[in-house]
């Protein structure tokens, strides 16, 4: 049997660039959200929310290298980074992870299904690591944002916590893309 070199879910990645699977904390950015049929910009900043970088690592690497080489932007550059909020599990299960929203609560049976990452395709569970300061987290694939690359890099040094190891990162990426690519069929009468 093949033994994996990945021994833990998280690691500290010593690279200067943003990587797929980076978990960030204390980000602050502006997002357009509809309010009463009027587009408005809302500042997103919540110190109880963690953020995970979902953009493809090859794109992030190519963009970083291009930015180091020249100030000229071209097709190798990306303008924004896709991130998902990763909510502390206890708040998520009690429906208190987004202040002001009436959210579903989860009983013990549903929590176990979320933790197994097998029945609820909408959610992804990440086991915490106390030594690295990462609590148990739940990602809701219906919640995602893009932030400008420059905003992410300005905050990276203070916001970076850990990075998901490759296998866990690929599992998360696969589950996210699978959820987004699902097909909603109409009811056939």
C-alpha positions as a Markdown table, in Angstrom:
| # | Residue | x | y | z |
|---|---|---|---|---|
| 1 | Unk | 0.0 | 0.0 | 0.0 |
| 2 | Unk | 1.2 | 3.5 | -0.8 |
| 3 | Unk | 2.0 | 5.7 | 2.2 |
| 4 | Unk | 1.2 | 9.4 | 1.8 |
| 5 | Unk | 3.8 | 12.0 | 2.7 |
| 6 | Unk | 0.9 | 14.2 | 4.0 |
| 7 | Unk | 0.8 | 13.7 | 7.8 |
| 8 | Unk | -1.5 | 16.5 | 8.9 |
| 9 | Unk | -4.4 | 18.5 | 7.5 |
| 10 | Unk | -2.6 | 21.9 | 7.8 |
| 11 | Unk | 0.9 | 23.3 | 7.6 |
| 12 | Unk | 2.7 | 26.7 | 7.7 |
| 13 | Unk | 3.6 | 27.5 | 4.2 |
| 14 | Unk | 6.7 | 29.7 | 4.1 |
| 15 | Unk | 6.0 | 31.2 | 0.6 |
| 16 | Unk | 5.5 | 34.9 | 0.1 |
| 17 | Unk | 2.6 | 34.4 | -2.2 |
| 18 | Unk | -1.0 | 33.6 | -1.6 |
| 19 | Unk | -1.7 | 29.9 | -2.2 |
| 20 | Unk | -4.8 | 27.8 | -2.8 |
| 21 | Unk | -5.9 | 26.5 | 0.6 |
| 22 | Unk | -4.5 | 29.4 | 2.6 |
| 23 | Unk | -6.6 | 30.1 | 5.7 |
| 24 | Unk | -6.8 | 33.7 | 6.5 |
| 25 | Unk | -8.3 | 35.6 | 9.4 |
| 26 | Unk | -9.4 | 39.2 | 10.1 |
| 27 | Unk | -9.8 | 40.2 | 6.4 |
| 28 | Unk | -11.5 | 43.4 | 5.6 |
| 29 | Unk | -12.9 | 44.1 | 2.1 |
| 30 | Unk | -15.7 | 45.7 | 0.3 |
| 31 | Unk | -18.3 | 43.5 | -1.4 |
| 32 | Unk | -21.3 | 44.4 | -3.5 |
| 33 | Unk | -24.5 | 43.1 | -2.0 |
| 34 | Unk | -28.1 | 43.8 | -3.1 |
| 35 | Unk | -30.2 | 45.8 | -0.6 |
| 36 | Unk | -33.8 | 46.6 | -1.5 |
| 37 | Unk | -33.1 | 46.2 | -5.3 |
| 38 | Unk | -30.3 | 48.7 | -5.1 |
| 39 | Unk | -26.7 | 47.7 | -5.4 |
| 40 | Unk | -24.7 | 48.8 | -2.4 |
| 41 | Unk | -21.2 | 48.2 | -1.2 |
| 42 | Unk | -20.9 | 46.6 | 2.2 |
| 43 | Unk | -17.7 | 46.2 | 4.2 |
| 44 | Unk | -17.1 | 42.6 | 5.1 |
| 45 | Unk | -15.1 | 42.3 | 8.3 |
| 46 | Unk | -15.8 | 39.7 | 11.0 |
| 47 | Unk | -13.1 | 38.5 | 13.4 |
| 48 | Unk | -15.0 | 35.3 | 14.0 |
| 49 | Unk | -14.9 | 34.3 | 10.4 |
| 50 | Unk | -11.9 | 32.6 | 8.7 |
| 51 | Unk | -11.4 | 32.7 | 5.0 |
| 52 | Unk | -10.1 | 30.0 | 2.7 |
| 53 | Unk | -8.5 | 30.8 | -0.7 |
| 54 | Unk | -10.2 | 28.7 | -3.4 |
| 55 | Unk | -8.6 | 30.1 | -6.5 |
| 56 | Unk | -6.4 | 27.6 | -8.4 |
| 57 | Unk | -2.8 | 27.5 | -7.2 |
| 58 | Unk | -1.4 | 27.5 | -10.7 |
| 59 | Unk | -3.1 | 30.8 | -11.4 |
| 60 | Unk | -2.0 | 32.3 | -8.1 |
| 61 | Unk | 1.6 | 31.2 | -8.8 |
| 62 | Unk | 1.7 | 32.5 | -12.3 |
| 63 | Unk | 0.2 | 35.8 | -11.2 |
| 64 | Unk | 2.7 | 36.2 | -8.4 |
| 65 | Unk | 5.7 | 35.5 | -10.6 |
| 66 | Unk | 4.4 | 38.0 | -13.3 |
| 67 | Unk | 4.0 | 40.7 | -10.6 |
| 68 | Unk | 7.5 | 40.2 | -9.4 |
| 69 | Unk | 9.0 | 40.4 | -12.9 |
| 70 | Unk | 7.2 | 43.6 | -14.1 |
| 71 | Unk | 4.5 | 46.1 | -13.3 |
| 72 | Unk | 2.9 | 45.5 | -16.7 |
| 73 | Unk | -0.2 | 43.3 | -16.4 |
| 74 | Unk | -1.0 | 40.7 | -19.0 |
| 75 | Unk | -2.9 | 37.5 | -19.5 |
| 76 | Unk | -0.9 | 35.7 | -16.8 |
| 77 | Unk | -2.3 | 38.0 | -14.2 |
| 78 | Unk | -5.6 | 37.6 | -12.3 |
| 79 | Unk | -7.6 | 40.5 | -11.0 |
| 80 | Unk | -9.3 | 38.8 | -8.1 |
| 81 | Unk | -9.1 | 35.9 | -5.7 |
| 82 | Unk | -11.9 | 33.6 | -4.9 |
| 83 | Unk | -12.4 | 33.0 | -1.2 |
| 84 | Unk | -15.0 | 31.2 | 1.0 |
| 85 | Unk | -15.8 | 32.1 | 4.5 |
| 86 | Unk | -15.0 | 29.2 | 6.9 |
| 87 | Unk | -17.2 | 29.5 | 10.0 |
| 88 | Unk | -16.3 | 28.2 | 13.4 |
| 89 | Unk | -18.2 | 24.9 | 13.7 |
| 90 | Unk | -19.9 | 25.7 | 17.0 |
| 91 | Unk | -21.4 | 28.9 | 15.7 |
| 92 | Unk | -22.3 | 27.3 | 12.4 |
| 93 | Unk | -24.2 | 24.3 | 14.0 |
| 94 | Unk | -26.2 | 26.7 | 16.2 |
| 95 | Unk | -27.1 | 29.0 | 13.3 |
| 96 | Unk | -25.2 | 32.0 | 14.8 |
| 97 | Unk | -22.4 | 32.3 | 12.2 |
| 98 | Unk | -23.9 | 35.3 | 10.3 |
| 99 | Unk | -25.3 | 37.9 | 12.6 |
| 100 | Unk | -28.7 | 39.1 | 11.7 |
| 101 | Unk | -29.6 | 36.1 | 9.6 |
| 102 | Unk | -32.2 | 33.4 | 10.5 |
| 103 | Unk | -30.2 | 30.3 | 9.8 |
| 104 | Unk | -30.7 | 26.6 | 10.1 |
| 105 | Unk | -29.5 | 24.8 | 13.3 |
| 106 | Unk | -28.1 | 21.3 | 13.2 |
| 107 | Unk | -28.9 | 18.5 | 15.6 |
| 108 | Unk | -26.3 | 15.9 | 16.6 |
| 109 | Unk | -27.3 | 13.6 | 13.7 |
| 110 | Unk | -26.9 | 16.3 | 11.1 |
| 111 | Unk | -23.6 | 17.5 | 12.7 |
| 112 | Unk | -22.1 | 13.9 | 12.3 |
| 113 | Unk | -23.1 | 13.9 | 8.6 |
| 114 | Unk | -21.4 | 17.3 | 8.1 |
| 115 | Unk | -18.2 | 16.1 | 9.9 |
| 116 | Unk | -18.1 | 13.0 | 7.6 |
| 117 | Unk | -18.2 | 15.3 | 4.5 |
| 118 | Unk | -20.3 | 12.7 | 2.7 |
| 119 | Unk | -24.0 | 13.4 | 2.8 |
| 120 | Unk | -24.3 | 17.2 | 2.6 |
| 121 | Unk | -22.7 | 18.3 | -0.6 |
| 122 | Unk | -23.2 | 22.0 | 0.3 |
| 123 | Unk | -20.9 | 21.9 | 3.3 |
| 124 | Unk | -17.3 | 21.0 | 4.0 |
| 125 | Unk | -15.9 | 20.3 | 7.4 |
| 126 | Unk | -12.3 | 21.0 | 8.4 |
| 127 | Unk | -11.0 | 19.4 | 11.6 |
| 128 | Unk | -9.4 | 22.0 | 13.9 |
| 129 | Unk | -5.8 | 22.0 | 15.1 |
| 130 | Unk | -5.3 | 23.7 | 18.5 |
| 131 | Unk | -1.5 | 23.8 | 18.1 |
| 132 | Unk | -1.9 | 25.9 | 15.0 |
| 133 | Unk | -4.7 | 28.0 | 16.3 |
| 134 | Unk | -7.3 | 26.6 | 13.9 |
| 135 | Unk | -10.8 | 25.8 | 15.3 |
| 136 | Unk | -13.1 | 23.3 | 13.7 |
| 137 | Unk | -14.5 | 25.0 | 10.6 |
| 138 | Unk | -17.4 | 24.6 | 8.3 |
| 139 | Unk | -17.5 | 26.0 | 4.8 |
| 140 | Unk | -20.9 | 26.6 | 3.2 |
| 141 | Unk | -20.4 | 26.4 | -0.6 |
| 142 | Unk | -23.2 | 28.9 | -1.2 |
| 143 | Unk | -21.2 | 31.6 | 0.4 |
| 144 | Unk | -18.2 | 32.9 | -1.6 |
| 145 | Unk | -16.6 | 36.2 | -2.6 |
| 146 | Unk | -13.9 | 37.6 | -4.8 |
| 147 | Unk | -11.5 | 40.1 | -3.5 |
| 148 | Unk | -9.0 | 42.1 | -5.6 |
| 149 | Unk | -5.5 | 40.6 | -5.6 |
| 150 | Unk | -3.9 | 43.8 | -4.2 |
| 151 | Unk | -6.3 | 43.8 | -1.2 |
| 152 | Unk | -5.4 | 40.2 | -0.4 |
| 153 | Unk | -1.7 | 40.8 | -0.6 |
| 154 | Unk | -1.9 | 44.0 | 1.5 |
| 155 | Unk | -3.5 | 42.0 | 4.3 |
| 156 | Unk | -1.8 | 38.6 | 3.9 |
| 157 | Unk | 1.1 | 39.1 | 6.3 |
| 158 | Unk | -1.3 | 39.8 | 9.2 |
| 159 | Unk | -4.1 | 37.6 | 8.1 |
| 160 | Unk | -2.3 | 34.3 | 7.2 |
| 161 | Unk | -2.9 | 31.5 | 9.6 |
| 162 | Unk | -2.1 | 28.1 | 7.9 |
| 163 | Unk | -2.4 | 26.3 | 4.5 |
| 164 | Unk | -4.3 | 23.1 | 3.8 |
| 165 | Unk | -2.0 | 20.3 | 2.8 |
| 166 | Unk | -2.3 | 19.3 | -0.9 |
| 167 | Unk | -4.6 | 16.3 | -0.5 |
| 168 | Unk | -7.0 | 18.2 | 1.7 |
| 169 | Unk | -6.8 | 21.2 | -0.6 |
| 170 | Unk | -7.6 | 19.1 | -3.6 |
| 171 | Unk | -10.5 | 17.4 | -1.8 |
| 172 | Unk | -12.0 | 20.8 | -0.9 |
| 173 | Unk | -11.5 | 22.2 | -4.4 |
| 174 | Unk | -13.1 | 19.1 | -5.9 |
| 175 | Unk | -16.1 | 19.2 | -3.6 |
| 176 | Unk | -16.6 | 23.0 | -4.2 |
| 177 | Unk | -16.5 | 22.7 | -8.0 |
| 178 | Unk | -18.8 | 19.6 | -7.8 |
| 179 | Unk | -21.3 | 21.6 | -5.8 |
| 180 | Unk | -21.2 | 24.6 | -8.2 |
| 181 | Unk | -21.5 | 22.4 | -11.3 |
| 182 | Unk | -24.6 | 20.6 | -10.1 |
| 183 | Unk | -27.6 | 20.6 | -12.4 |
| 184 | Unk | -31.0 | 21.7 | -11.1 |
| 185 | Unk | -33.6 | 19.9 | -13.2 |
| 186 | Unk | -37.2 | 21.2 | -13.5 |
| 187 | Unk | -40.0 | 19.2 | -12.1 |
| 188 | Unk | -41.4 | 17.1 | -15.0 |
| 189 | Unk | -45.2 | 16.9 | -15.0 |
